[in-house]
Short mmCIF file of C-alpha atoms in Angstrom, two decimals:
data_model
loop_
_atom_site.label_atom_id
_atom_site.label_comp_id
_atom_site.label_asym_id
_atom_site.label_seq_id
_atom_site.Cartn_x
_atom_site.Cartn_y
_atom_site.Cartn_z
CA UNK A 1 16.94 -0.52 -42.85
CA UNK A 2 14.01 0.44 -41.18
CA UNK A 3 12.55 -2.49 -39.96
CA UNK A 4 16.19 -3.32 -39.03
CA UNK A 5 15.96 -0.61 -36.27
CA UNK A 6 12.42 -1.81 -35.31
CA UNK A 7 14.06 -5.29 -34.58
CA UNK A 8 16.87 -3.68 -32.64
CA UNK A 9 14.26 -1.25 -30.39
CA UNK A 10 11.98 -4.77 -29.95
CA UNK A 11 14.61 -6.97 -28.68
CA UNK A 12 15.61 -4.36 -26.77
CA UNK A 13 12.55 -3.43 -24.75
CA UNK A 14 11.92 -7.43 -24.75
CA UNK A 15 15.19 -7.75 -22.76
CA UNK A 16 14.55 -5.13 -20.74
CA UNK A 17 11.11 -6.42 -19.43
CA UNK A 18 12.76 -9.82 -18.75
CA UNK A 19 15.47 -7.63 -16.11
CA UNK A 20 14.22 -8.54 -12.52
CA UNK A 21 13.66 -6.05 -10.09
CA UNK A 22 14.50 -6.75 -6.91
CA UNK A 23 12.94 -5.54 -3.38
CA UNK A 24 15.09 -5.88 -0.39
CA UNK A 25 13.61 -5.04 3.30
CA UNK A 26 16.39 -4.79 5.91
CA UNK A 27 14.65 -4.22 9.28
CA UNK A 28 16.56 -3.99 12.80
CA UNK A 29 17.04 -0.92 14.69
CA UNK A 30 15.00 1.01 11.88
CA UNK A 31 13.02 -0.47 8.36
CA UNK A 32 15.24 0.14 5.08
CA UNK A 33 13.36 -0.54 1.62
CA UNK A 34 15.75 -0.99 -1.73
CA UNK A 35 14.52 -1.28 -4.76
CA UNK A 36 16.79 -2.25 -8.01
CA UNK A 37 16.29 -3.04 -11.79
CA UNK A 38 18.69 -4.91 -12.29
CA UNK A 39 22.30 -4.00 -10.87
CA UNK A 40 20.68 -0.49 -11.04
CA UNK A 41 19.59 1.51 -7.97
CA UNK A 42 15.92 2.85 -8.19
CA UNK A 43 14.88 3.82 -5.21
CA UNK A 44 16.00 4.02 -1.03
CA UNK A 45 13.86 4.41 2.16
CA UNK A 46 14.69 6.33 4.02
CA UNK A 47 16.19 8.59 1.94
CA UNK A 48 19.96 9.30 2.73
CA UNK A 49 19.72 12.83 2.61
CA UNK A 50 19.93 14.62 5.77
CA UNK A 51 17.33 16.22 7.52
CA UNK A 52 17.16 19.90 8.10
CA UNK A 53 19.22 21.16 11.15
CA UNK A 54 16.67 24.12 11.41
CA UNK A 55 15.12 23.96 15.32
CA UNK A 56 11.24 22.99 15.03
CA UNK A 57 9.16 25.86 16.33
CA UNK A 58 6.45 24.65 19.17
CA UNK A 59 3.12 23.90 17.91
CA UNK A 60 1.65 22.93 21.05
CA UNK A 61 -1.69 24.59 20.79
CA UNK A 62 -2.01 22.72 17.17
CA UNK A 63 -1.29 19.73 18.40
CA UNK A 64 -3.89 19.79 21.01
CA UNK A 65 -6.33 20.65 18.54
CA UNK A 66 -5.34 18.36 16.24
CA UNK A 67 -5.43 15.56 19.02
CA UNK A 68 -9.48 16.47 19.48
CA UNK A 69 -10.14 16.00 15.66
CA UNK A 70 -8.14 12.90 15.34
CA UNK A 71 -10.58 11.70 18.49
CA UNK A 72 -13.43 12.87 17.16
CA UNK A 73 -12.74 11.20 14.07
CA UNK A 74 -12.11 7.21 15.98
CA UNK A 75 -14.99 7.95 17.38
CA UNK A 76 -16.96 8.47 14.51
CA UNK A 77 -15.23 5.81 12.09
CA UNK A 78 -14.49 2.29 13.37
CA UNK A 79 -11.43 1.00 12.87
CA UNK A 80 -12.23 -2.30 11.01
CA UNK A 81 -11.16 -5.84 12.91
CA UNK A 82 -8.68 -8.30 12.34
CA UNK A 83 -11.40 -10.60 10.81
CA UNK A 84 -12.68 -7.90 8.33
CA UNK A 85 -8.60 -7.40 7.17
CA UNK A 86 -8.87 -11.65 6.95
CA UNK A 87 -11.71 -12.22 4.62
CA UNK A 88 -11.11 -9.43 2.39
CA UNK A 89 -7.57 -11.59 1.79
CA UNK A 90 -9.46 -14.03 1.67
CA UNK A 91 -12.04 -13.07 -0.96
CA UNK A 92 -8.70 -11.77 -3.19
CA UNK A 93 -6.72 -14.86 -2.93
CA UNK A 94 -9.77 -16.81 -4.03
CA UNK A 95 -10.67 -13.89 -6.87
CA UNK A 96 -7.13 -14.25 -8.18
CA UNK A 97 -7.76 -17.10 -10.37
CA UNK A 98 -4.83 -19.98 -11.76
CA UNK A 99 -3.44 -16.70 -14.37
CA UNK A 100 -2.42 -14.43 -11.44
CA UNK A 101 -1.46 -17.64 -9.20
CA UNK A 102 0.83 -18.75 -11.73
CA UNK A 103 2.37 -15.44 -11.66
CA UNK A 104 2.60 -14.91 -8.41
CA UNK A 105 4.54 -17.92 -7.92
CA UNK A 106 7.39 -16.61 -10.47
CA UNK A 107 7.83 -14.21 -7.35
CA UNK A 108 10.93 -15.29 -5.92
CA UNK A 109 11.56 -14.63 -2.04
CA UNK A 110 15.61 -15.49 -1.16
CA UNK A 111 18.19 -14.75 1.69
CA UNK A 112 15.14 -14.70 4.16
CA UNK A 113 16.47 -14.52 7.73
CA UNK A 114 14.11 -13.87 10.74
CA UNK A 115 15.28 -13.14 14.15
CA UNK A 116 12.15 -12.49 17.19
CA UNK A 117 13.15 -12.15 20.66
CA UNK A 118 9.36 -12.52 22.44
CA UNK A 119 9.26 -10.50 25.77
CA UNK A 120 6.41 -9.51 28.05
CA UNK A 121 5.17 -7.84 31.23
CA UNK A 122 5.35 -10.69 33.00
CA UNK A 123 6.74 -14.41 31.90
CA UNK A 124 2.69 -15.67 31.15
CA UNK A 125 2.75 -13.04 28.90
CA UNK A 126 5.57 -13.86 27.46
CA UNK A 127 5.57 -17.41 26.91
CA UNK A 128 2.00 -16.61 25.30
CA UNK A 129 4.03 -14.04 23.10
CA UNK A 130 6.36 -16.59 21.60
CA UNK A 131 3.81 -19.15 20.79
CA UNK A 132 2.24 -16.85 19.13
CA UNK A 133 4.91 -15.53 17.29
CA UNK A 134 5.96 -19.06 16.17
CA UNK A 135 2.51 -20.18 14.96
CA UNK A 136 2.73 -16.66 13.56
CA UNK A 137 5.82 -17.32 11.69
CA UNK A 138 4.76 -20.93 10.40
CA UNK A 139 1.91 -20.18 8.75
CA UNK A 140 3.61 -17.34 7.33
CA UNK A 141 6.27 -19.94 5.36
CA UNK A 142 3.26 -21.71 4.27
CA UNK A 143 1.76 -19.11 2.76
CA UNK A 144 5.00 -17.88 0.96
CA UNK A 145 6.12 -21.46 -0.19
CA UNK A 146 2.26 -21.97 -1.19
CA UNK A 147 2.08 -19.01 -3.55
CA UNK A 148 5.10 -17.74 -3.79
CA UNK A 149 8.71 -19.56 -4.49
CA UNK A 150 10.45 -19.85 -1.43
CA UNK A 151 14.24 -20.58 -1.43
CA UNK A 152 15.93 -22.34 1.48
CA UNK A 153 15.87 -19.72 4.37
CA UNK A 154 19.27 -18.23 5.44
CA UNK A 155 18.18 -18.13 9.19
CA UNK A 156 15.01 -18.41 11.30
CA UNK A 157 15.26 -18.02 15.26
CA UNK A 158 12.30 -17.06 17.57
CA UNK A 159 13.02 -16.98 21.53
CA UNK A 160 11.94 -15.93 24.28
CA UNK A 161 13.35 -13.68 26.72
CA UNK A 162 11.77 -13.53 30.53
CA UNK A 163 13.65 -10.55 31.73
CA UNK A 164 12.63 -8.48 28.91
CA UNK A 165 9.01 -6.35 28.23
CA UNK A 166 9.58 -6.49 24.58
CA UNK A 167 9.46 -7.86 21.62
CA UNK A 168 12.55 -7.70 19.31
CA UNK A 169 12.78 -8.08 15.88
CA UNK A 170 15.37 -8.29 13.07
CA UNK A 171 14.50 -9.22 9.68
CA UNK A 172 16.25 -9.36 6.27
CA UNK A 173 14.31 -10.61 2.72
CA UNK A 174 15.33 -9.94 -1.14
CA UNK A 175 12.06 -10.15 -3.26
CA UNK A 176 12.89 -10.35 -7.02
CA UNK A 177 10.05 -10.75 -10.54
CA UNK A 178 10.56 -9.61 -13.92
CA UNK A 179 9.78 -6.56 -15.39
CA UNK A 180 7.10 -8.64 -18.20
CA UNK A 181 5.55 -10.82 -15.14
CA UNK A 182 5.50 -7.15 -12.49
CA UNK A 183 3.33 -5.79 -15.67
CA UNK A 184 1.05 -8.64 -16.03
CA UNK A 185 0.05 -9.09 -12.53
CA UNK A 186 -0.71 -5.78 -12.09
CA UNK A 187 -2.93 -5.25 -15.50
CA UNK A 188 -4.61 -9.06 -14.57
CA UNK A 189 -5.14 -7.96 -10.85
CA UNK A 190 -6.98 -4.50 -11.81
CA UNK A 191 -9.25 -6.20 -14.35
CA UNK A 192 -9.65 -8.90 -12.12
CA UNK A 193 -10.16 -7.29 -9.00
CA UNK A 194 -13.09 -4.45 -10.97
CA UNK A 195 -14.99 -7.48 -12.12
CA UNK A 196 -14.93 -9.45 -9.19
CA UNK A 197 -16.02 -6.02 -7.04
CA UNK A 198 -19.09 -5.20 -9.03
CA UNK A 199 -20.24 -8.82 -9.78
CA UNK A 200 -19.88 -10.52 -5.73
CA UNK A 201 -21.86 -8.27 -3.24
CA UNK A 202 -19.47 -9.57 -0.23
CA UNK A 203 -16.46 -8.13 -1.71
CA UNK A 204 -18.07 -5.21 -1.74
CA UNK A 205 -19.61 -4.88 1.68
CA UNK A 206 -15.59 -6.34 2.81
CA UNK A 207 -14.49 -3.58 0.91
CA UNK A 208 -16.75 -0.71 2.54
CA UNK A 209 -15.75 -1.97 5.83
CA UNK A 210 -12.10 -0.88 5.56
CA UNK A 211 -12.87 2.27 4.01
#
């Protein structure tokens, strides 16, 4: 009878690692973030609680101070460059190894739909603005059919708009993995990522540039 009951507890944890959980961004006027297990509801941002009616007291004097230390502070600390952000992505994709990258691709990215309106100060600026939003966008796709599996995408417009000073986005994407493949990534990717730090000396000096 007992190991009845430890069959029954094992298929069920077993099924339950095999539920997907799925991400879904929603971004237009402001970014939502879903998360689900299954047909379940886990977890909402923002939250759709309301925020406090109470009237915020003026905290102008702290905020000036606060200003001067977060100065001081970029002054002090440089912000690390685009290229720094690049090779340390770099240096992970290529520490991964063919056990994470055949997990990674059991991520499955659906109902993508992409909508960029390019604007500018001036129409240079914004022609330069949409090329490199659509160059941005490409290589994007690549990546995500690359390492990820891409389904056929539900909509994908970038224009350009003369008359306007911004940039307008709206964007929609469901990302879904198991439960047993989440777990395995993330236990594969710590080990991985520890070795790879102490053994490679440019991971580490990558690494100390962003901190």
């Amino acid at each position: 009878m007992g190991w009845i009951i430890v069959g029954i507890i094992f298929i069920i944890i077993l099924l339950l690692t095999l539920g997907k959980v799925t991400v879904i961004v929603d971004y237009s006027e402001s970014l939502i973030v879903k998360i689900k297990y299954m047909f379940f509801p886990v977890f909402t941002l923002p939250s759709k609680k309301k925020a406090s009616d109470k009237p915020k007291k003026s905290k102008k004097k702290e905020k000036k101070d606060d200003d001067k230390k977060s100065d001081k502070k970029k002054k002090d600390k440089k912000k690390p460059s685009l290229d720094d952000i690049l090779e340390l992505l770099r240096l992970a994709l290529n520490s991964i190894g063919k056990p994470l990258k055949k997990i990674i691709k059991r991520i499955e990215i659906s109902h993508l739909a992409l909508n960029v309106v390019c604007g500018g100060e001036d129409a240079a600026k914004a022609a330069i603005t949409f090329g490199a939003v659509n160059m941005a966008v490409g290589n994007l796709l690549g990546w995500l059919d690359t390492f990820c599996t891409l389904k056929p995408v539900d909509a994908l417009s970038v224009n350009v708009d003369f008359e306007s000073e911004e940039t307008t986005a709206d964007a929609y994407v469901e990302v879904r993995l198991t439960v047993a493949a989440a777990l395995a990534f993330v236990f594969t990717l710590l080990g991985r990522a520890i070795g790879h730090y102490f053994t490679h000396s440019e991971t580490r000096e990558a690494v100390k540039k962003l901190v």
